Coordinates of C-alpha atoms in Angstrom, one line a residue:
M1 CA 8.0 -12.2 4.2
D2 CA 9.7 -11.3 7.5
T3 CA 9.0 -14.1 10.1
A4 CA 10.6 -12.7 13.2
Y5 CA 7.3 -11.7 14.8
A6 CA 5.0 -13.6 12.5
P7 CA 2.5 -16.1 13.9
Q8 CA 4.0 -19.4 14.8
P9 CA 4.2 -21.7 11.8
R10 CA 2.0 -24.8 11.8
G11 CA 4.0 -27.7 13.2
S12 CA 6.6 -25.5 15.0
R13 CA 7.0 -26.3 18.6
V14 CA 9.3 -23.3 19.4
P15 CA 7.3 -20.3 20.7
V16 CA 7.7 -17.0 18.9
G17 CA 9.4 -15.4 22.0
L18 CA 12.2 -18.0 22.0
R19 CA 12.8 -17.8 18.2
A20 CA 12.9 -14.0 18.1
P21 CA 16.5 -13.5 19.5
F22 CA 17.8 -15.7 16.7
S23 CA 15.7 -14.4 13.9
G24 CA 17.2 -12.6 10.9
R25 CA 15.0 -9.6 11.5
T26 CA 16.3 -9.0 15.0
W27 CA 19.9 -9.1 13.9
R28 CA 19.3 -6.9 10.8
E29 CA 17.6 -4.3 13.0
F30 CA 20.5 -4.5 15.5
L31 CA 23.0 -4.1 12.7
Y32 CA 21.0 -1.0 11.5
L33 CA 21.3 0.6 15.0
F34 CA 25.0 -0.4 15.2
L35 CA 25.8 1.3 11.9
S36 CA 23.6 4.3 12.6
L37 CA 26.1 6.0 14.9
P38 CA 29.2 6.2 12.6
L39 CA 27.0 7.2 9.7
A40 CA 25.2 9.8 11.8
I41 CA 28.5 11.2 12.9
V42 CA 29.5 11.7 9.3
M43 CA 26.2 13.2 8.3
F44 CA 26.0 15.5 11.3
T45 CA 29.5 16.7 10.8
Y46 CA 28.8 17.3 7.1
A47 CA 25.6 19.1 7.8
M48 CA 27.2 21.4 10.4
V49 CA 30.2 22.2 8.1
V50 CA 28.2 23.0 5.0
T51 CA 25.5 25.0 7.0
T52 CA 28.0 27.1 8.9
A53 CA 30.3 27.6 5.9
G54 CA 27.4 28.5 3.6
A55 CA 25.8 30.8 6.2
G56 CA 29.1 32.5 7.0
L57 CA 29.8 33.1 3.3
L58 CA 26.3 34.4 2.5
I59 CA 27.7 37.9 2.5
T60 CA 29.7 36.9 -0.5
F61 CA 28.7 35.3 -3.8
L62 CA 30.2 32.0 -2.8
G63 CA 27.8 31.3 0.1
I64 CA 24.7 30.6 -2.0
P65 CA 26.2 28.0 -4.4
L66 CA 28.1 26.5 -1.4
L67 CA 24.9 26.0 0.5
A68 CA 23.1 24.6 -2.5
G69 CA 26.0 22.1 -3.0
G70 CA 25.7 21.2 0.6
L71 CA 22.0 20.5 0.3
A72 CA 22.7 18.4 -2.8
G73 CA 25.2 16.4 -0.8
A74 CA 22.6 15.9 1.9
R75 CA 20.2 14.5 -0.6
A76 CA 22.9 12.0 -1.7
L77 CA 23.4 10.9 1.9
G78 CA 19.7 10.6 2.2
T79 CA 19.8 8.1 -0.8
L80 CA 22.3 6.1 1.2
E81 CA 20.0 6.1 4.2
R82 CA 17.0 5.0 2.2
A83 CA 19.0 2.1 0.8
R84 CA 20.2 1.1 4.3
A85 CA 16.6 1.2 5.6
R86 CA 15.5 -0.8 2.6
A87 CA 18.1 -3.5 3.1
L88 CA 18.1 -3.8 6.9
L89 CA 14.6 -2.6 8.0
R90 CA 12.7 -3.8 4.9
L91 CA 11.4 -0.2 4.7
D92 CA 10.7 0.7 1.1
V93 CA 10.6 4.5 1.0
A94 CA 10.1 6.0 -2.5
D95 CA 12.7 8.5 -3.8
P96 CA 11.5 12.1 -3.4
E97 CA 10.9 14.2 -6.4
P98 CA 14.1 15.3 -8.2
V99 CA 15.3 18.9 -8.5
R100 CA 13.7 20.5 -11.5
P101 CA 15.4 23.9 -12.3
S102 CA 13.3 26.4 -14.2
K103 CA 16.3 27.2 -16.4
P104 CA 19.0 24.8 -17.6
T105 CA 21.7 27.0 -16.0
L106 CA 23.9 26.8 -12.9
M107 CA 22.0 29.5 -11.1
G108 CA 18.7 27.9 -12.1
W109 CA 19.8 24.6 -10.5
V110 CA 21.0 26.5 -7.4
G111 CA 17.7 28.2 -7.0
A112 CA 15.8 25.0 -7.5
V113 CA 17.8 23.2 -4.8
L114 CA 17.4 26.1 -2.3
K115 CA 13.7 26.3 -2.9
S116 CA 13.2 22.5 -2.6
G117 CA 11.7 21.5 0.7
V118 CA 13.1 18.0 0.1
S119 CA 16.6 19.3 0.3
W120 CA 16.0 21.1 3.6
R121 CA 14.3 18.0 5.0
H122 CA 17.4 15.9 4.2
L123 CA 19.6 18.5 5.9
L124 CA 17.3 18.4 8.9
Y125 CA 17.5 14.6 9.0
S126 CA 21.3 14.8 9.2
L127 CA 21.0 17.1 12.2
L128 CA 18.3 15.4 14.1
H129 CA 19.4 11.8 13.5
F130 CA 22.7 12.2 15.3
P131 CA 21.4 12.5 18.9
W132 CA 18.9 9.7 18.3
A133 CA 21.5 7.4 16.7
L134 CA 23.8 8.1 19.7
F135 CA 21.1 7.1 22.2
S136 CA 19.9 4.1 20.3
F137 CA 23.4 2.8 19.7
I138 CA 24.4 3.0 23.3
F139 CA 21.1 1.6 24.6
S140 CA 20.8 -1.3 22.1
V141 CA 24.5 -2.3 22.3
T142 CA 24.5 -2.2 26.1
F143 CA 21.2 -4.0 26.4
W144 CA 21.9 -6.7 23.9
T145 CA 25.5 -7.4 24.9
L146 CA 24.6 -7.4 28.6
G147 CA 21.8 -9.8 28.0
W148 CA 24.0 -12.3 26.0
G149 CA 26.9 -11.8 28.4
L150 CA 24.8 -12.6 31.5
L151 CA 23.1 -15.5 29.8
T152 CA 26.4 -17.1 28.9
Y153 CA 28.0 -16.3 32.3
P154 CA 28.4 -19.9 33.4
L155 CA 30.6 -20.4 30.3
W156 CA 33.1 -17.7 31.0
R157 CA 33.0 -17.3 34.8
W158 CA 36.3 -19.2 35.0
T159 CA 38.1 -16.2 33.6
F160 CA 37.7 -14.3 36.9
P161 CA 39.7 -16.6 39.2
A162 CA 42.1 -17.5 36.4
Y163 CA 43.1 -14.0 35.3
L164 CA 41.5 -11.4 37.6
G165 CA 41.9 -12.8 41.0
H166 CA 38.1 -12.8 41.7
S167 CA 35.7 -15.6 42.1
G168 CA 33.1 -14.0 39.9
I169 CA 31.3 -10.8 39.0
Q170 CA 31.8 -8.2 41.8
L171 CA 28.6 -6.5 42.9
W172 CA 30.4 -4.2 45.4
G173 CA 33.8 -3.9 47.1
D174 CA 35.6 -1.8 49.7
G175 CA 38.9 -1.8 47.9
I176 CA 40.7 -3.8 50.5
G177 CA 39.6 -7.2 49.4
H178 CA 36.1 -7.4 50.8
G179 CA 33.1 -7.5 48.6
A180 CA 30.2 -9.5 47.2
Y181 CA 30.7 -11.8 44.2
L182 CA 28.4 -13.8 42.0
D183 CA 30.2 -17.1 42.4
T184 CA 28.0 -19.7 43.9
P185 CA 26.0 -22.1 41.6
A186 CA 22.7 -20.5 42.7
E187 CA 24.0 -17.0 42.0
T188 CA 25.4 -18.1 38.7
A189 CA 22.1 -19.6 37.7
L190 CA 20.2 -16.4 38.8
T191 CA 22.6 -14.3 36.7
S192 CA 22.1 -16.5 33.7
G193 CA 18.3 -16.3 34.2
A194 CA 18.5 -12.5 34.3
G195 CA 20.4 -12.6 31.1
L196 CA 17.8 -14.8 29.5
L197 CA 15.1 -12.3 30.3
L198 CA 17.2 -9.5 28.7
V199 CA 17.8 -11.6 25.7
L200 CA 14.2 -12.5 25.3
A201 CA 13.2 -8.8 25.7
G202 CA 16.0 -7.6 23.3
P203 CA 14.2 -8.2 20.0
W204 CA 11.2 -6.1 21.1
V205 CA 13.4 -3.4 22.5
I206 CA 15.5 -3.3 19.3
H207 CA 12.3 -3.3 17.2
G208 CA 10.9 -0.4 19.2
L209 CA 14.1 1.7 18.7
T210 CA 14.0 1.1 15.0
Q211 CA 10.4 2.3 14.8
V212 CA 11.7 5.8 15.5
D213 CA 14.2 5.4 12.6
R214 CA 11.4 4.2 10.4
I215 CA 9.3 7.3 11.2
M216 CA 12.3 9.7 10.6
V217 CA 13.3 8.0 7.3
H218 CA 9.7 8.0 6.0
G219 CA 8.9 11.5 7.2
L220 CA 12.1 13.3 6.3
L221 CA 13.7 11.3 3.5
G222 CA 10.7 10.3 1.5
P223 CA 8.5 12.3 -0.9
S224 CA 6.3 15.0 0.6
S225 CA 2.6 14.3 1.2
L226 CA 1.7 16.7 -1.5
A227 CA 4.1 15.0 -4.0
A228 CA 2.7 11.6 -3.0
R229 CA -0.8 12.9 -3.5
V230 CA 0.1 14.3 -7.0
S231 CA 1.7 11.0 -7.9
Q232 CA -1.4 9.1 -6.8
L233 CA -3.7 11.5 -8.8
E234 CA -1.5 11.0 -11.8
S235 CA -1.8 7.2 -11.4
D236 CA -5.6 7.5 -10.9
R237 CA -5.9 9.7 -14.0
G238 CA -4.0 7.0 -16.0
V239 CA -6.5 4.4 -14.7
V240 CA -9.4 6.6 -15.7
V241 CA -8.0 7.2 -19.1
D242 CA -7.3 3.5 -19.7
T243 CA -10.8 2.6 -18.4
A244 CA -12.4 5.1 -20.7
A245 CA -10.4 3.8 -23.7
A246 CA -11.3 0.2 -22.9
D247 CA -15.0 1.2 -22.6
L248 CA -14.8 3.0 -26.0
Q249 CA -13.2 0.0 -27.6
R250 CA -15.9 -2.3 -26.1
I251 CA -18.7 0.0 -27.4
E252 CA -17.0 0.2 -30.9
R253 CA -16.7 -3.6 -30.9
D254 CA -20.3 -4.2 -29.8
L255 CA -21.5 -1.8 -32.5
H256 CA -19.4 -3.3 -35.2
D257 CA -20.0 -6.9 -34.4
G258 CA -23.7 -6.5 -33.3
A259 CA -26.0 -3.8 -34.5
Q260 CA -23.8 -2.5 -37.3
A261 CA -23.4 -6.0 -38.9
R262 CA -27.1 -6.7 -38.4
L263 CA -28.1 -3.4 -40.1
V264 CA -25.8 -4.1 -43.0
A265 CA -27.4 -7.5 -43.5
L266 CA -30.8 -5.8 -43.2
A267 CA -29.9 -3.3 -46.0
M268 CA -28.8 -6.2 -48.2
D269 CA -32.1 -8.1 -47.5
L270 CA -34.2 -5.0 -48.3
G271 CA -32.3 -4.5 -51.5
L272 CA -33.0 -8.1 -52.6
A273 CA -36.6 -7.7 -51.6
R274 CA -36.9 -4.6 -53.8
E275 CA -35.5 -6.5 -56.7
K276 CA -38.0 -9.4 -56.2
L277 CA -41.0 -7.1 -55.6
A278 CA -42.1 -7.1 -59.2
E279 CA -41.4 -10.7 -60.2
D280 CA -42.1 -12.5 -56.9
P281 CA -44.2 -10.4 -54.5
E282 CA -44.7 -13.3 -52.1
A283 CA -41.0 -13.9 -51.7
A284 CA -40.4 -10.1 -51.4
A285 CA -43.1 -9.9 -48.6
K286 CA -41.5 -12.8 -46.8
M287 CA -38.1 -11.1 -47.0
V288 CA -39.6 -7.8 -45.7
D289 CA -41.1 -9.7 -42.7
E290 CA -37.7 -11.2 -41.9
A291 CA -36.1 -7.7 -42.2
H292 CA -38.7 -6.4 -39.8
G293 CA -37.7 -9.0 -37.3
E294 CA -34.0 -8.1 -37.8
V295 CA -34.9 -4.4 -37.2
K296 CA -36.5 -5.3 -33.8
I297 CA -33.4 -7.3 -32.8
A298 CA -31.1 -4.5 -33.9
L299 CA -33.2 -2.0 -31.9
Q300 CA -33.0 -4.2 -28.8
E301 CA -29.2 -4.5 -29.2
L302 CA -29.0 -0.7 -29.5
R303 CA -31.1 -0.3 -26.4
D304 CA -28.9 -2.8 -24.5
L305 CA -25.8 -1.0 -25.6
A306 CA -27.3 2.4 -24.6
R307 CA -28.3 0.9 -21.2
G308 CA -24.7 -0.3 -20.8
I309 CA -23.4 3.2 -21.5
H310 CA -25.8 5.0 -19.1
P311 CA -29.3 3.6 -18.5
A312 CA -32.1 6.1 -18.9
I313 CA -33.8 4.9 -15.7
L314 CA -30.7 5.9 -13.7
T315 CA -30.9 9.4 -15.1
D316 CA -34.7 9.7 -14.7
R317 CA -35.4 7.9 -11.5
G318 CA -32.2 7.5 -9.6
L319 CA -30.1 4.6 -8.1
G320 CA -32.9 2.7 -6.3
P321 CA -35.1 2.0 -9.3
A322 CA -32.1 1.5 -11.6
L323 CA -30.6 -1.2 -9.3
S324 CA -34.0 -2.9 -9.0
A325 CA -34.2 -3.1 -12.8
L326 CA -30.6 -4.3 -12.9
S327 CA -31.3 -7.1 -10.3
A328 CA -34.4 -8.2 -12.3
R329 CA -32.1 -9.2 -15.2
C330 CA -29.8 -11.2 -12.9
T331 CA -30.0 -15.0 -13.2
V332 CA -29.9 -15.3 -9.4
P333 CA -32.8 -14.0 -7.2
V334 CA -31.5 -10.7 -5.7
T335 CA -33.0 -8.8 -2.8
V336 CA -32.3 -5.0 -3.2
T337 CA -32.3 -2.5 -0.4
V338 CA -31.4 1.1 -1.1
D339 CA -31.4 3.6 1.8
L340 CA -30.5 7.0 0.4
D341 CA -32.1 10.2 1.6
H342 CA -31.1 12.0 -1.6
R343 CA -29.2 11.4 -4.8
P344 CA -25.5 11.6 -5.0
A345 CA -23.6 13.4 -7.8
P346 CA -24.2 11.9 -11.2
A347 CA -20.6 10.7 -11.5
I348 CA -20.8 8.8 -8.2
E349 CA -24.2 7.5 -9.0
G350 CA -23.0 6.1 -12.3
T351 CA -20.0 4.5 -10.7
A352 CA -22.1 2.9 -8.0
Y353 CA -24.5 1.6 -10.6
F354 CA -21.8 0.0 -12.8
T355 CA -20.0 -1.4 -9.7
A356 CA -23.3 -3.1 -8.7
S357 CA -23.7 -4.3 -12.3
E358 CA -20.2 -5.8 -12.4
L359 CA -20.7 -7.5 -9.1
L360 CA -24.1 -9.0 -10.0
Q361 CA -22.7 -10.2 -13.3
N362 CA -20.0 -12.1 -11.3
V363 CA -22.7 -13.6 -9.2
S364 CA -24.6 -14.7 -12.3
R365 CA -21.6 -16.2 -14.1
H366 CA -19.2 -17.5 -11.5
A367 CA -20.8 -17.8 -8.0
R368 CA -23.2 -20.7 -8.5
A369 CA -25.4 -19.1 -5.9
T370 CA -29.1 -19.6 -5.2
S371 CA -29.7 -16.1 -3.8
A372 CA -28.0 -12.8 -3.4
T373 CA -28.5 -9.4 -1.7
L374 CA -27.6 -5.9 -2.7
D375 CA -27.6 -3.2 -0.1
V376 CA -26.8 0.5 -0.7
W377 CA -26.7 3.1 2.1
H378 CA -25.2 6.5 2.9
T379 CA -23.0 6.9 5.9
A380 CA -21.0 10.1 6.8
D381 CA -19.2 11.1 3.6
R382 CA -19.3 7.7 2.0
I383 CA -21.8 5.7 -0.1
M384 CA -21.6 2.0 0.8
L385 CA -22.5 -0.9 -1.5
L386 CA -22.7 -4.5 -0.2
V387 CA -23.3 -7.5 -2.4
T388 CA -23.5 -10.9 -0.8
D389 CA -24.3 -14.4 -2.2
D390 CA -24.4 -18.0 -0.9
G391 CA -22.3 -19.3 -3.7
R392 CA -19.0 -21.3 -3.8
G393 CA -16.8 -18.4 -2.8
G394 CA -13.2 -18.0 -3.8
A395 CA -13.5 -14.5 -5.3
H396 CA -10.3 -12.4 -5.1
T397 CA -8.7 -9.3 -6.4
A398 CA -5.5 -10.9 -7.7
A399 CA -4.0 -9.4 -10.8
G400 CA -5.8 -10.3 -14.0
S401 CA -9.2 -10.9 -12.3
G402 CA -12.3 -8.8 -13.0
L403 CA -12.4 -7.7 -9.5
A404 CA -8.9 -6.3 -9.8
G405 CA -10.0 -4.0 -12.6
L406 CA -13.0 -3.0 -10.6
A407 CA -10.8 -2.2 -7.6
E408 CA -8.6 0.0 -9.8
R409 CA -11.6 1.9 -11.1
L410 CA -12.9 2.5 -7.6
D411 CA -9.4 3.6 -6.4
A412 CA -9.3 6.1 -9.2
V413 CA -12.2 8.0 -7.6
D414 CA -10.9 7.5 -4.0
G415 CA -13.1 4.4 -3.5
L416 CA -12.3 1.1 -2.0
L417 CA -13.2 -2.5 -2.7
V418 CA -13.1 -5.1 0.1
V419 CA -13.6 -8.8 -0.7
E420 CA -14.4 -11.5 1.8
S421 CA -14.9 -14.8 0.0
P422 CA -13.6 -17.9 1.7
A423 CA -13.6 -21.2 -0.3
G424 CA -17.1 -22.7 0.0
G425 CA -18.7 -19.2 0.5
P426 CA -20.4 -17.1 1.4
T427 CA -19.1 -14.1 -0.5
C428 CA -19.4 -10.5 0.8
I429 CA -18.0 -7.7 -1.3
T430 CA -18.1 -4.2 0.0
A431 CA -17.6 -1.1 -2.2
E432 CA -17.0 2.3 -0.8
L433 CA -17.3 5.5 -2.8
P434 CA -16.9 9.2 -1.7
W435 CA -20.3 10.9 -1.2
R436 CA -20.7 14.0 -3.3
G437 CA -24.3 15.2 -3.4

């Protein structure tokens, strides 16, 4: 964690403003600005050379592959810039999508590079970064060195009379020996005080300058918004597939270990009863009665399993009655309030129901609560679901927890899970889902 501008640690008596000039973050950001100019000169010169040479040779066959090679070089320089931003600015920008030629040939690669928007954005970065790097280098170096120089003025003022023939820093002079100098103790103290103000302001100035670099690196050297969205959708699709596979495995396990095993035992009992029917009718009747009880239990297990897949009440009557029936099975008294003017899409309705089911199961098993509330309402283009309880708190979405899996499921449908659960309670968990009616 970067601590330059973080809240003051407990027990520390040094204010944040006094620690900032000596923090690692400030000096890393200053080093970034300091190195930006020489690198920007190289990148700008490279971009100008390959652009002009490639454009000038477009009338020949050499211009197109030369321009494509130049764009590939710009992408390589962009990789260096992302690594520098990652090391000094702690800005983790993902690598953009690679060049994917339609044909594994030289001309196929050339065409893919020229058609890639990423390549042209890297070239644009090389051109635009130079004037900003020049300005930020001059401003930051001047501001930072001036601040530290004035702050330490009492330590090096002796060099003026010793080597320059002046009593101190000259404010103005007429060229014939007359002028104003900062040489008295009061003037020296004021100069050092002005330097202190510049030094204290320096970290914030440097940080503000690097914010522009962050925007440029993220906007021009990172993946496009479309590619990022495609990557997110691919990740969400993977979560959905994994979730569906886990649900199928759970259903198969429940069938195998529950109703299926019970039905197998029932078939065996009925077979024994048939064999005993002639020689011992009373024992056979007793076994049939036991089998009848097993049938009822198996039917109840199948109903519970079907309700877990998709409850009939949700399909027939909607989310409000389904949640009321769900809360009635909770071991903690739950007050349900549903304010929906019409039903959402079946997929969203089902996701909201199973989200509420998961949250109420957590209340029953882990919260140690005496009461809970479940509120569902529609606002703008979202359906909101809020579950609160007066239990012990401590719920979290850390990896491996049940809420972490629920958060992934909601994220797969552009939803969001927010958990507020301090130790000792109460717990408030808000789930947001997109509204699709």
